[in-house]
Tab-separated table of C-alpha atoms in Angstrom:
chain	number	residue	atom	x	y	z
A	1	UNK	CA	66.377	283.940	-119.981
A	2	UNK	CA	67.032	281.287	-117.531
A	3	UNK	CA	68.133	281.910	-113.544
A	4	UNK	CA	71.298	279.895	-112.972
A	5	UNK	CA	70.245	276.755	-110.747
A	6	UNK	CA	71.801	275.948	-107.553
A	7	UNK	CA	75.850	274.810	-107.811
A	8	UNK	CA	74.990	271.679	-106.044
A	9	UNK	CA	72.383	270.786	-108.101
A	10	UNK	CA	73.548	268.325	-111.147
A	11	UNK	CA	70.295	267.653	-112.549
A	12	UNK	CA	69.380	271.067	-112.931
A	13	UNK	CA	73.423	272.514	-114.048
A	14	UNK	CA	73.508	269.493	-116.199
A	15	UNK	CA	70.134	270.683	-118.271
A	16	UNK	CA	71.186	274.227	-117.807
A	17	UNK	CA	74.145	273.286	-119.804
A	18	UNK	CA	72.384	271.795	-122.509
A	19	UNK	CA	69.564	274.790	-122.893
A	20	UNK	CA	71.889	277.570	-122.301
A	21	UNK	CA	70.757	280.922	-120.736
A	22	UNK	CA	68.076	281.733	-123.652
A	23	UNK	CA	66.580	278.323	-125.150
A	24	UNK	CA	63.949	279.252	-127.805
A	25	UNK	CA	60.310	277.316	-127.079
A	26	UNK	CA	57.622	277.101	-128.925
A	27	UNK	CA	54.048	275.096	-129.325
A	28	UNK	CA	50.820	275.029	-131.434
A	29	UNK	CA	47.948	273.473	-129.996
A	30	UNK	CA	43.859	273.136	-130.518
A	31	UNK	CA	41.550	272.415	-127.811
A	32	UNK	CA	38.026	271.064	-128.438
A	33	UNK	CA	35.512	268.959	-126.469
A	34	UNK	CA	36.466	266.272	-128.754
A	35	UNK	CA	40.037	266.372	-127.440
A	36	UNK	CA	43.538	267.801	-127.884
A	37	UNK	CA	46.050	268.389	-131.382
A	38	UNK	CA	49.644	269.445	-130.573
A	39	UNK	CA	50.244	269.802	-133.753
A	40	UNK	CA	53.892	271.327	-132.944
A	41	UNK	CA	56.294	271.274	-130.078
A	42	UNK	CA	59.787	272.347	-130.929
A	43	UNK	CA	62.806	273.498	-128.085
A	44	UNK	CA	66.021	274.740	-129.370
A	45	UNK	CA	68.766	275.052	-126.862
A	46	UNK	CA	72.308	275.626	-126.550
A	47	UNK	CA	73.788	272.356	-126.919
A	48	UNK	CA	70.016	270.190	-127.615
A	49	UNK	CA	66.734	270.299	-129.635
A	50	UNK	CA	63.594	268.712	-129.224
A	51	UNK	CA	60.591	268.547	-131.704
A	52	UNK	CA	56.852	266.233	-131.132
A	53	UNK	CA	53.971	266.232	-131.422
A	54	UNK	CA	50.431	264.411	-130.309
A	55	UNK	CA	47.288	263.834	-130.249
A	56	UNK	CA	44.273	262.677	-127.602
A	57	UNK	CA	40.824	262.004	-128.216
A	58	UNK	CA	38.559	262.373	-125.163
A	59	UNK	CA	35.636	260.432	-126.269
A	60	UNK	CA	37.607	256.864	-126.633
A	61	UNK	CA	40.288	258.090	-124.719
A	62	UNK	CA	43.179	256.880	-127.429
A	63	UNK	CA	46.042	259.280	-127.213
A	64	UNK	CA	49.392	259.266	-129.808
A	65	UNK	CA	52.329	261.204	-129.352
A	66	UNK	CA	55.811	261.212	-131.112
A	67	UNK	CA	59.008	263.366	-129.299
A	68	UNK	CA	62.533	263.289	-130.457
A	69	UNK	CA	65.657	264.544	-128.958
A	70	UNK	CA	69.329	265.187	-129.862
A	71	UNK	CA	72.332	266.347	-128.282
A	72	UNK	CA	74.878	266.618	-130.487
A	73	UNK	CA	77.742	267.981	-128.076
A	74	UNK	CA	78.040	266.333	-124.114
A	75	UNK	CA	80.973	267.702	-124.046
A	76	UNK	CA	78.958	270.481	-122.615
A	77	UNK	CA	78.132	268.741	-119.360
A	78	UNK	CA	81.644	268.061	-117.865
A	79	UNK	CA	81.585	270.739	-115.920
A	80	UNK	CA	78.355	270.064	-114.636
A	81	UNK	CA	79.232	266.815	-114.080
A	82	UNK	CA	82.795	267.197	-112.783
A	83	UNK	CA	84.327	264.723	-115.052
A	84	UNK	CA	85.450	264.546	-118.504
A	85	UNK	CA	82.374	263.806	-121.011
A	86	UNK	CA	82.044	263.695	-124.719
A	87	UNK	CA	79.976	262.486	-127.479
A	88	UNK	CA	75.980	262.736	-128.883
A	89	UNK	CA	72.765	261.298	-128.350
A	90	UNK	CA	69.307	260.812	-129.514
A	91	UNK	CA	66.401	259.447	-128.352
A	92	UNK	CA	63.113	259.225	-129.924
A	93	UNK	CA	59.768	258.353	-127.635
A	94	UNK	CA	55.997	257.057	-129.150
A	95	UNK	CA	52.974	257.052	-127.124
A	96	UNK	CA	50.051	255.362	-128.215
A	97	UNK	CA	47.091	253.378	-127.139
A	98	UNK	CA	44.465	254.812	-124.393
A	99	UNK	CA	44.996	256.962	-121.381
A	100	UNK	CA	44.114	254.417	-118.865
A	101	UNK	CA	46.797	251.738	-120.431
A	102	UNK	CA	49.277	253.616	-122.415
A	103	UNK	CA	52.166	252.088	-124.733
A	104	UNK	CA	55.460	253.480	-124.295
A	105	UNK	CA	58.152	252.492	-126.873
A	106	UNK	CA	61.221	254.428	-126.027
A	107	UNK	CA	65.002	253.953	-127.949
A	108	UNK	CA	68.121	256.107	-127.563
A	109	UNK	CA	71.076	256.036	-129.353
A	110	UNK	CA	74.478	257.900	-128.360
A	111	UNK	CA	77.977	257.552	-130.222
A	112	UNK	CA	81.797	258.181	-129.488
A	113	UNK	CA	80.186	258.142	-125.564
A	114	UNK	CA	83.190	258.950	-122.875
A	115	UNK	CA	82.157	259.146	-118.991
A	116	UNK	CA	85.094	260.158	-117.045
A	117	UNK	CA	87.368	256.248	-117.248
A	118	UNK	CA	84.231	254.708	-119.907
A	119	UNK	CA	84.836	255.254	-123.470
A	120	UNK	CA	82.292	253.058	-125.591
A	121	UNK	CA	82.096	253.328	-129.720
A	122	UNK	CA	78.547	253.317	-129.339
A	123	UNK	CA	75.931	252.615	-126.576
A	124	UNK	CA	72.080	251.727	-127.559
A	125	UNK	CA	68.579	251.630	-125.419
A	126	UNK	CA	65.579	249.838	-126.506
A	127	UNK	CA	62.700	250.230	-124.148
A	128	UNK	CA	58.822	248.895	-124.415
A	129	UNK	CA	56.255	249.263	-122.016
A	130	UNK	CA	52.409	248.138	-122.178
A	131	UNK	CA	50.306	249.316	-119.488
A	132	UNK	CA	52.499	251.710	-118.645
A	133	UNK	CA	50.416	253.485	-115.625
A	134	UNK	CA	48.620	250.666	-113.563
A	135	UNK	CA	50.239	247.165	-114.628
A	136	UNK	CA	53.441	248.038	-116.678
A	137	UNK	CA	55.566	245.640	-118.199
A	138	UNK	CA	57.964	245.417	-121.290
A	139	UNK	CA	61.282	244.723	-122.286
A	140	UNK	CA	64.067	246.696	-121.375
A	141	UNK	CA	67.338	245.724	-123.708
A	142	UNK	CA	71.319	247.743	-123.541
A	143	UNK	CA	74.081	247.261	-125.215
A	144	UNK	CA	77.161	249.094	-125.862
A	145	UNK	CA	79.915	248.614	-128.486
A	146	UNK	CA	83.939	248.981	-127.960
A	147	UNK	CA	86.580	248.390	-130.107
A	148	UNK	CA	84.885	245.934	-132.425
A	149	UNK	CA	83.358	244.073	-128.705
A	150	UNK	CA	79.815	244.151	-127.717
A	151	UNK	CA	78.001	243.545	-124.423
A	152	UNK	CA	74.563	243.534	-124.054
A	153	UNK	CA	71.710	243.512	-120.844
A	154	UNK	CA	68.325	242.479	-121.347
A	155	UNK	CA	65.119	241.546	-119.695
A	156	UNK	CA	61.640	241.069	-119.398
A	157	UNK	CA	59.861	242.678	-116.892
A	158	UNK	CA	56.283	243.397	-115.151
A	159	UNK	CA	55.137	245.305	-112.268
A	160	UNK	CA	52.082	244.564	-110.196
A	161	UNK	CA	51.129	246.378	-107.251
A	162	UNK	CA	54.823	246.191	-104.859
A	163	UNK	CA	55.671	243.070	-106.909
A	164	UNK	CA	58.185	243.843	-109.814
A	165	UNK	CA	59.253	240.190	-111.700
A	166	UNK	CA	62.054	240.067	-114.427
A	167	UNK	CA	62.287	237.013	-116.730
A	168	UNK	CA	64.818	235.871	-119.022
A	169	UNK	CA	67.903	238.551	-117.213
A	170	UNK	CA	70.786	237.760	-119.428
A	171	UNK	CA	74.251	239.826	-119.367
A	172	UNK	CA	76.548	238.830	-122.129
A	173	UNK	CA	80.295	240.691	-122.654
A	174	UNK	CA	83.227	239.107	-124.103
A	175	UNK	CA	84.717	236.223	-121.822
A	176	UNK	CA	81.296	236.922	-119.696
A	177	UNK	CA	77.852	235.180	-119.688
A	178	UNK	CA	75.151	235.607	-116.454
A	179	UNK	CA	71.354	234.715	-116.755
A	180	UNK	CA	69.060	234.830	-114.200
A	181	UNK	CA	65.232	236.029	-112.991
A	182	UNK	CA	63.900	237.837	-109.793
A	183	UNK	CA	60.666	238.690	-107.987
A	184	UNK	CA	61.187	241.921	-105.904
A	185	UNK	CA	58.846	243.021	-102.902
A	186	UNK	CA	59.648	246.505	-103.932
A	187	UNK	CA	57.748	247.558	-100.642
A	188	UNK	CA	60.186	244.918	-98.361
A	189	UNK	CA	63.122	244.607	-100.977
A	190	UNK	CA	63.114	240.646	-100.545
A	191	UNK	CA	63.714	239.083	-103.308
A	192	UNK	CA	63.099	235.423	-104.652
A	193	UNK	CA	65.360	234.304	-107.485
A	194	UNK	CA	68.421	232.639	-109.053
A	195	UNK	CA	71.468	234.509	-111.381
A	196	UNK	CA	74.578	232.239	-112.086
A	197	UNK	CA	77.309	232.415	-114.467
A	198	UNK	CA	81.026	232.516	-114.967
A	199	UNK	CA	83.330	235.445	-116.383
A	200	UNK	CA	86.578	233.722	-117.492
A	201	UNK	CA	88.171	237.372	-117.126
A	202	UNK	CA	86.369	240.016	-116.274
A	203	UNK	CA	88.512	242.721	-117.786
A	204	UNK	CA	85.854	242.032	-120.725
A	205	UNK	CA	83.222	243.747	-118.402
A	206	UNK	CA	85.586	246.243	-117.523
A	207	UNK	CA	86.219	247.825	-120.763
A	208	UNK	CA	82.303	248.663	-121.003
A	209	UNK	CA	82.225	249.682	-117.212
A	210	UNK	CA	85.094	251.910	-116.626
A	211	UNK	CA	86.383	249.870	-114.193
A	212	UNK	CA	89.371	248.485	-113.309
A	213	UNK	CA	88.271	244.698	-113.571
A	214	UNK	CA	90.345	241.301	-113.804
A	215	UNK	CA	90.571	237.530	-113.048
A	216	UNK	CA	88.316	235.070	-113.140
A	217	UNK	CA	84.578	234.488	-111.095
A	218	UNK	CA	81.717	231.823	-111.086
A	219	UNK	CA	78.349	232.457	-109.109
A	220	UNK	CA	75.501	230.256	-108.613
A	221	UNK	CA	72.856	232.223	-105.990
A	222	UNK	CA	69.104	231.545	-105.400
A	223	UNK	CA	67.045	233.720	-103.316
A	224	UNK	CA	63.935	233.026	-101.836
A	225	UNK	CA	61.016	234.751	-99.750
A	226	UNK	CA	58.784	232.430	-98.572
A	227	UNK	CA	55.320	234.084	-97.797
A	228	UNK	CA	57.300	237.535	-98.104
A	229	UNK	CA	58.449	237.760	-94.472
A	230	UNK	CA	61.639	236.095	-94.559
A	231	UNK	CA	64.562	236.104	-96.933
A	232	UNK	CA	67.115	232.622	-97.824
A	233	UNK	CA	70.049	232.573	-99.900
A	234	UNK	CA	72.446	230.110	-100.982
A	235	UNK	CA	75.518	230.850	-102.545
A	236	UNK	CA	78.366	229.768	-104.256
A	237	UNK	CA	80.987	232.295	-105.537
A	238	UNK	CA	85.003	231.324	-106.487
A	239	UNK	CA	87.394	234.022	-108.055
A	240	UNK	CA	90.793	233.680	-108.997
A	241	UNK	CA	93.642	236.297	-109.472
A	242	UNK	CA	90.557	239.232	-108.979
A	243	UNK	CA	91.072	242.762	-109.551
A	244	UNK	CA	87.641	244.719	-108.502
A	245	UNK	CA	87.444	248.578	-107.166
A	246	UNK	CA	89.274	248.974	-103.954
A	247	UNK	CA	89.892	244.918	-103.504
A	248	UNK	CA	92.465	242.147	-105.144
A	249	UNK	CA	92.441	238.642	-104.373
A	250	UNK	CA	94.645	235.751	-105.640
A	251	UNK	CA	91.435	233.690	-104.584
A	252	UNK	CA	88.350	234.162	-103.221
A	253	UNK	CA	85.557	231.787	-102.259
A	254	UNK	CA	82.452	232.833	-100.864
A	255	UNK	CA	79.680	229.906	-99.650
A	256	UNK	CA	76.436	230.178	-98.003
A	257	UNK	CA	73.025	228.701	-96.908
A	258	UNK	CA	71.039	230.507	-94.855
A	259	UNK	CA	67.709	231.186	-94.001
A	260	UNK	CA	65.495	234.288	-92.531
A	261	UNK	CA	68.533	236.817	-93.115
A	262	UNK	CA	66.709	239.538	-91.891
A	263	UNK	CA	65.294	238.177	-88.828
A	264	UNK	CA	66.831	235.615	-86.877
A	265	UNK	CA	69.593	233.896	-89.230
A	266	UNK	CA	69.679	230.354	-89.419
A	267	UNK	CA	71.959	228.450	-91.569
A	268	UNK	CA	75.786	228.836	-92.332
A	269	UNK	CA	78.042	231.418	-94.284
A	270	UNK	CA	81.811	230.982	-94.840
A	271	UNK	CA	84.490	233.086	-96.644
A	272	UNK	CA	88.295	232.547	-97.659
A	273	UNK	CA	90.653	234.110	-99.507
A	274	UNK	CA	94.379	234.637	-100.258
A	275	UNK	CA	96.673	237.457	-101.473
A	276	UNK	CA	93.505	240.010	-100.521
A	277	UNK	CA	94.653	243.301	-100.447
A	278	UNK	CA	91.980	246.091	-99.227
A	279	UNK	CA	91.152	248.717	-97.341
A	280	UNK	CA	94.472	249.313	-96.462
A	281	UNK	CA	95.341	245.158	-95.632
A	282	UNK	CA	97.539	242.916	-97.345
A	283	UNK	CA	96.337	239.822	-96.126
A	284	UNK	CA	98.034	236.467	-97.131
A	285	UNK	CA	94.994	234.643	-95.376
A	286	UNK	CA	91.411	235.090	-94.491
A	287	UNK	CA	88.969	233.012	-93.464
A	288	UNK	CA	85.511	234.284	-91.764
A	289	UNK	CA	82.593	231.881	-90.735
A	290	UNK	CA	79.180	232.736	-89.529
A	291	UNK	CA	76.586	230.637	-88.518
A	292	UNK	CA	73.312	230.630	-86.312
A	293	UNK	CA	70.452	228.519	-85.172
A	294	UNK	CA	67.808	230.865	-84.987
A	295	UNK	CA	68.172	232.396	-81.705
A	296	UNK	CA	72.541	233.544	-81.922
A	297	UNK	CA	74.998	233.972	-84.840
A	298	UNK	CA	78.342	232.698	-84.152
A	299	UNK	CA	81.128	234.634	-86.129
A	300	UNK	CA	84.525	233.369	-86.085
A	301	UNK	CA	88.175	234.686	-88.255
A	302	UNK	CA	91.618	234.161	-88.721
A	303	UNK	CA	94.031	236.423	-90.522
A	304	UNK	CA	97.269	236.504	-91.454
A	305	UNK	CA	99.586	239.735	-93.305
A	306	UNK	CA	100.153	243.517	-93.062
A	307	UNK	CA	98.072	245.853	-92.187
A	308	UNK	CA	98.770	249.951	-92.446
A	309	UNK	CA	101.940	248.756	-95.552
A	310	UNK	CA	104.204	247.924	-92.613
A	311	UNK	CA	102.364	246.299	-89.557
A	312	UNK	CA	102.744	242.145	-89.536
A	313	UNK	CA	99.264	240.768	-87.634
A	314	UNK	CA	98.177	237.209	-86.732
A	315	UNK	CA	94.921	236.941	-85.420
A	316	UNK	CA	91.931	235.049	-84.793
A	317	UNK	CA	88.717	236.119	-83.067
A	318	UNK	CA	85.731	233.826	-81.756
A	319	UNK	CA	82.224	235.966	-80.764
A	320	UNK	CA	78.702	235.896	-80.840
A	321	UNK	CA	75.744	238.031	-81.803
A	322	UNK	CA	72.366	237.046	-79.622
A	323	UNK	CA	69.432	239.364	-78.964
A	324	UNK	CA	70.024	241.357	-75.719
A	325	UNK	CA	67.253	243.839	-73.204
A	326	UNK	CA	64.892	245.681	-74.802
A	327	UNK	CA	65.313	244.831	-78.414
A	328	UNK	CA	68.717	245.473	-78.324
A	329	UNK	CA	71.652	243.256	-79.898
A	330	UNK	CA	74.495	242.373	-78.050
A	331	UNK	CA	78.072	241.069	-79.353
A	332	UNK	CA	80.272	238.854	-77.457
A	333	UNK	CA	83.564	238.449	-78.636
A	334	UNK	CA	84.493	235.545	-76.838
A	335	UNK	CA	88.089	235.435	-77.409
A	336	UNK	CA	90.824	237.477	-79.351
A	337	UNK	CA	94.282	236.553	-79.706
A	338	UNK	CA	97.217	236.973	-82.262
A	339	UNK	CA	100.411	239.411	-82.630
A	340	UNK	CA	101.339	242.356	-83.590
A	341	UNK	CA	104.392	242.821	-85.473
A	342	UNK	CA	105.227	239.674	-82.914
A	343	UNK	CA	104.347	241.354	-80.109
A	344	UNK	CA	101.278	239.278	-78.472
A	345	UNK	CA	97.847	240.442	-77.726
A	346	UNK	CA	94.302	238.399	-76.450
A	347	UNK	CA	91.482	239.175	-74.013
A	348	UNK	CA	91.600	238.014	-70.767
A	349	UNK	CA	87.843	237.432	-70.626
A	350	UNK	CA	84.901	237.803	-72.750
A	351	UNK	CA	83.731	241.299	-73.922
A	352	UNK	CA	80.401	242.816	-74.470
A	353	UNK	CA	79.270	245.647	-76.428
A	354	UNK	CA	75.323	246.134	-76.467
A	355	UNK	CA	73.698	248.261	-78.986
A	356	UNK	CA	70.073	249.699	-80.303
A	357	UNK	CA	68.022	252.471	-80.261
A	358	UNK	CA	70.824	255.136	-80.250
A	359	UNK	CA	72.580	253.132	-76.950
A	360	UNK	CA	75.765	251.685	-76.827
A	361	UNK	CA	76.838	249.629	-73.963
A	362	UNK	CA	80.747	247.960	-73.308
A	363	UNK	CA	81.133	245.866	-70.835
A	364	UNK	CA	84.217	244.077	-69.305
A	365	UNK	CA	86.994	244.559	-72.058
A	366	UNK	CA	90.479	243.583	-70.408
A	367	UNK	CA	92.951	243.248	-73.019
A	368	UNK	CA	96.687	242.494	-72.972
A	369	UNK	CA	99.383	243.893	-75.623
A	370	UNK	CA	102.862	242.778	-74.947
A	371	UNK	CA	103.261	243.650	-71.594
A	372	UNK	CA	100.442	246.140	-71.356
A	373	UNK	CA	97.084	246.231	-69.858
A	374	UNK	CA	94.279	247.636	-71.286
A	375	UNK	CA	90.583	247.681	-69.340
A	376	UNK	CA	87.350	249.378	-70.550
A	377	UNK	CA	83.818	249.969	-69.627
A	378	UNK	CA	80.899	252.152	-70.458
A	379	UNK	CA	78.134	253.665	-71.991
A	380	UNK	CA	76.117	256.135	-74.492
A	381	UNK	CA	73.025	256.954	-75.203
A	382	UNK	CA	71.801	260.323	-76.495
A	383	UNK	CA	70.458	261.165	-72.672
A	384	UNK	CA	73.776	259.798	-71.130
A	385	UNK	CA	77.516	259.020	-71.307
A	386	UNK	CA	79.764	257.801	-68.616
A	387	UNK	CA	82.453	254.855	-68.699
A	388	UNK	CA	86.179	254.343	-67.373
A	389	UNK	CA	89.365	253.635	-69.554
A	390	UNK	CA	92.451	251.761	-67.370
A	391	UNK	CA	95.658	251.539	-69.216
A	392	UNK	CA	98.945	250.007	-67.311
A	393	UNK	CA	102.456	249.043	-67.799
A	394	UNK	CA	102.311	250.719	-71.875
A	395	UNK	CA	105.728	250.462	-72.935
A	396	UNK	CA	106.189	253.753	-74.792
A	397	UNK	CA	108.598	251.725	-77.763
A	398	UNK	CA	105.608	250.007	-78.601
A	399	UNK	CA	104.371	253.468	-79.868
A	400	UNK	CA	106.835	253.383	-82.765
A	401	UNK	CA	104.416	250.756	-84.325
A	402	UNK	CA	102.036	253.763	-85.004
A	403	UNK	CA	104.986	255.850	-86.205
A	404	UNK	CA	106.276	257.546	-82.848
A	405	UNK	CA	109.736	256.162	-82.549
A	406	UNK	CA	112.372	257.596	-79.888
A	407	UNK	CA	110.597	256.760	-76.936
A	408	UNK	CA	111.399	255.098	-74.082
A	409	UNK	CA	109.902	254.337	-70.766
A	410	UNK	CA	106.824	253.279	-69.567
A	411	UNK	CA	103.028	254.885	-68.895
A	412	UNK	CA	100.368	254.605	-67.306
C-alpha cells in the first residue's frame, strides 16, 4: 500500500493516480558472473501497466532491454493536474548496444488526447538516441493530428560536452512552415543559429497548442556567439491582425541588429505597432527604439491610447542606460512628457535611478502633472533606507482619474 504523496507535489499525485493505493509488482531475475536475465518485469496499477524485460552480459558489456507501457484512462490525472484531461497512451522503449554507448529507441503513442483548452485526435513521439550516456545524439520527431490536420516538429540533434547542436529544425502546421538549426552553450545559454519562416494564420498552430492564436507573422533571426563570450542577433519579425496569449496587435514589426547582448550592447533594436492591446493598454501607437555603442544604450518611446479601459495617454520618453559606481547600472530618463486624459505631465530635469547588488538609488525626480508638483529622492539597500517625497499644489479632482470622484480642493 502506497503513503499518499505531498498535495503540492504533481509528479508524485499524478503517478499516484495512475498506480492507485495497492499497485501489484513483480520481477524474475538471474544473476551470474556472466551477467544479468530479467526475464520478467510486470507492474499493474490502477489506471497503468507496465511489462519488460532485459538482458546484460558483463564480459562484452552488450546489454538489451524491451519495456512497454499503457495507460488506458488519463482521465485519472485531472485532479492531479487541476485541469480537465482525457484519453490513452502507450509507449514502448528498446535498449540495446553496450553499456558504455547505449542505443535508446523510444516511441509513444496517445489517442483522443485533451489537456485542459488542447484536444488533438492523436499525438505521436518518435525518439532515437546513439551514445546515449557520453556523446548522445538522435532524432527527436512529434506530431499530432486534429480534425483531419497534422503538424509535425522534428530534428536532429547531438550533444557534446556543454555543446548541444540541432540540424535540420523544421515545424510544419497547416498555413505554418519554420526551419531552422542552433548550437547551444548549454553551460552559457548563447546560442549561434538561424530559424525563419512565415505562418499565413496562425490559428493553424493554435488548434494543436491550445491557444488562442491568429493573424499573420514572418521571422527571419540569426544568432551568433563568436568565441562563446558574446551573443548577436539580427532580426526581422512583421505580424498583422495578431491574436497571441495576453497581447493583440493590428501590426507589429519588430527589427534588430545588435551585437554582445549580454555585455555591453552595441547595435540597434526598434519596435512598432498599432491597435496593441495588453497588459491592460489599448494602444493605437507604439514605437520603442534602443540603441548603444558599446559603452550606453539609448532607449527612446512614444505612445498613444488608453490605458486602465478609460485613461487617454500621450507620451514619449527619451533615457539612457550607462554603467554607473561599483558595477552598478544607472538609468537616465532624460525627458518625459505627454498627457493624461489631456491633462499635461513632463520632468523638469533629468532623473536617475541607480541599481545593483540589492541597492537602489533615485536621484533628482521633479515632475509636473497639471498643475502639480511632484519631487523625489532616495535610497535602499538591504543595510539602509532613507529618501524624501515632496508633493505640492495636487488638485484633489485630478484624483477622479484613479476613480475617487467628489473631491475638491487642493493638497499638499
Amino acid at each position: 500500500r502506497l503513503a499518499a504523496p505531498a498535495p503540492d507535489d504533481t509528479a508524485a499525485t499524478a503517478l499516484a493516480a495512475l498506480l492507485g493505493q495497492t499497485p501489484n509488482l513483480s520481477a524474475a531475475a538471474a544473476f551470474s558472473p556472466a551477467g544479468l536475465t530479467l526475464s520478467e518485469l510486470a507492474l499493474a496499477g490502477r489506471g497503468v501497466t507496465l511489462a519488460g524485460f532485459g538482458r546484460f552480459e558483463a564480459a562484452p558489456g552488450n546489454l538489451s532491454a524491451t519495456a512497454s507501457l499503457k495507460a488506458p484512462d488519463l482521465t485519472l490525472l485531472a485532479p492531479a493536474l487541476g485541469q480537465p484531461c482525457a484519453g490513452s497512451l502507450e509507449l514502448s522503449l528498446d535498449l540495446s548496444g553496450t553499456a558504455d554507448a547505449p542505443r535508446l529507441a523510444a516511441k509513444a503513442a496517445a489517442e483522443r488526447l485533451r489537456l485542459g483548452d488542447l484536444a488533438l485526435t492523436g499525438a505521436d513521439l518518435d525518439l532515437t538516441v546513439a551514445d546515449a550516456v557520453k556523446r548522445p545524439s538522435g532524432k527527436l520527431a512529434l506530431s499530432a493530428r486534429r480534425d483531419g490536420e497534422t503538424a509535425r516538429l522534428e530534428t536532429d540533434f547531438a550533444q557534446a560536452g556543454n555543446r548541444l547542436g540541432l540540424r535540420g529544425i523544421k515545424l510544419a502546421a497547416p498555413d505554418a512552415a519554420f526551419a531552422g538549426e542552433a548550437d547551444i552553450d548549454t553551460a552559457t545559454g548563447r546560442v549561434a543559429g538561424k530559424l525563419s519562416g512565415n505562418a499565413a494564420n496562425l490559428a493553424g498552430l493554435g488548434r494543436f497548442s491550445g491557444l488562442p492564436l491568429a493573424g499573420s507573422l514572418k521571422l527571419a533571426a540569426t544568432a551568433a556567439a563568436p568565441k562563446g563570450t558574446s551573443q548577436s542577433l539580427t532580426l526581422d519579425l512583421t505580424g498583422a491582425d495578431l491574436r497571441l496569449p495576453g497581447l493583440t496587435a493590428g501590426s507589429l514589426a519588430v527589427t534588430a541588429s545588435c551585437d554582445d547582448l549580454t555585455g555591453q550592447p552595441r547595435g540597434k533594436a526598434s519596435l512598432a505597432a498599432k491597435a496593441l492591446e495588453a497588459g491592460g493598454a489599448s494602444l493605437a501607437s507604439l514605437t520603442l527604439s534602443a540603441s548603444g555603442d558599446g559603452r550606453a544604450l539609448t532607449l527612446t518611446t512614444e505612445a498613444k491610447g488608453r490605458i486602465g479601459g478609460k485613461m487617454d495617454l500621450d507620451l514619449a520618453a527619451r533615457a539612457a542606460l550607462a554603467p554607473a559606481e561599483s558595477g552598478r547600472q544607472r538609468l537616465t530618463v532624460q525627458t518625459l512628457a505627454g498627457n493624461l486624459q489631456g491633462r499635461k505631465f513632463a520632468l523638469s530635469s533629468p532623473t536617475a535611478l541607480t541599481f545593483g547588488s540589492g541597492a537602489y538609488r533615485l536621484d533628482g525626480l521633479a515632475l509636473a502633472f497639471d498643475k502639480a508638483r511632484i519631487t523625489a529622492s532616495g535610497g535602499f539597500s538591504p543595510n539602509e533606507a532613507s529618501g524624501k517625497v515632496s508633493v505640492d499644489n495636487v488638485p484633489l479632482p485630478l484624483l477622479a482619474l484613479f476613480g475617487l470622484a467628489g473631491i475638491d480642493g487642493t493638497a499638499s
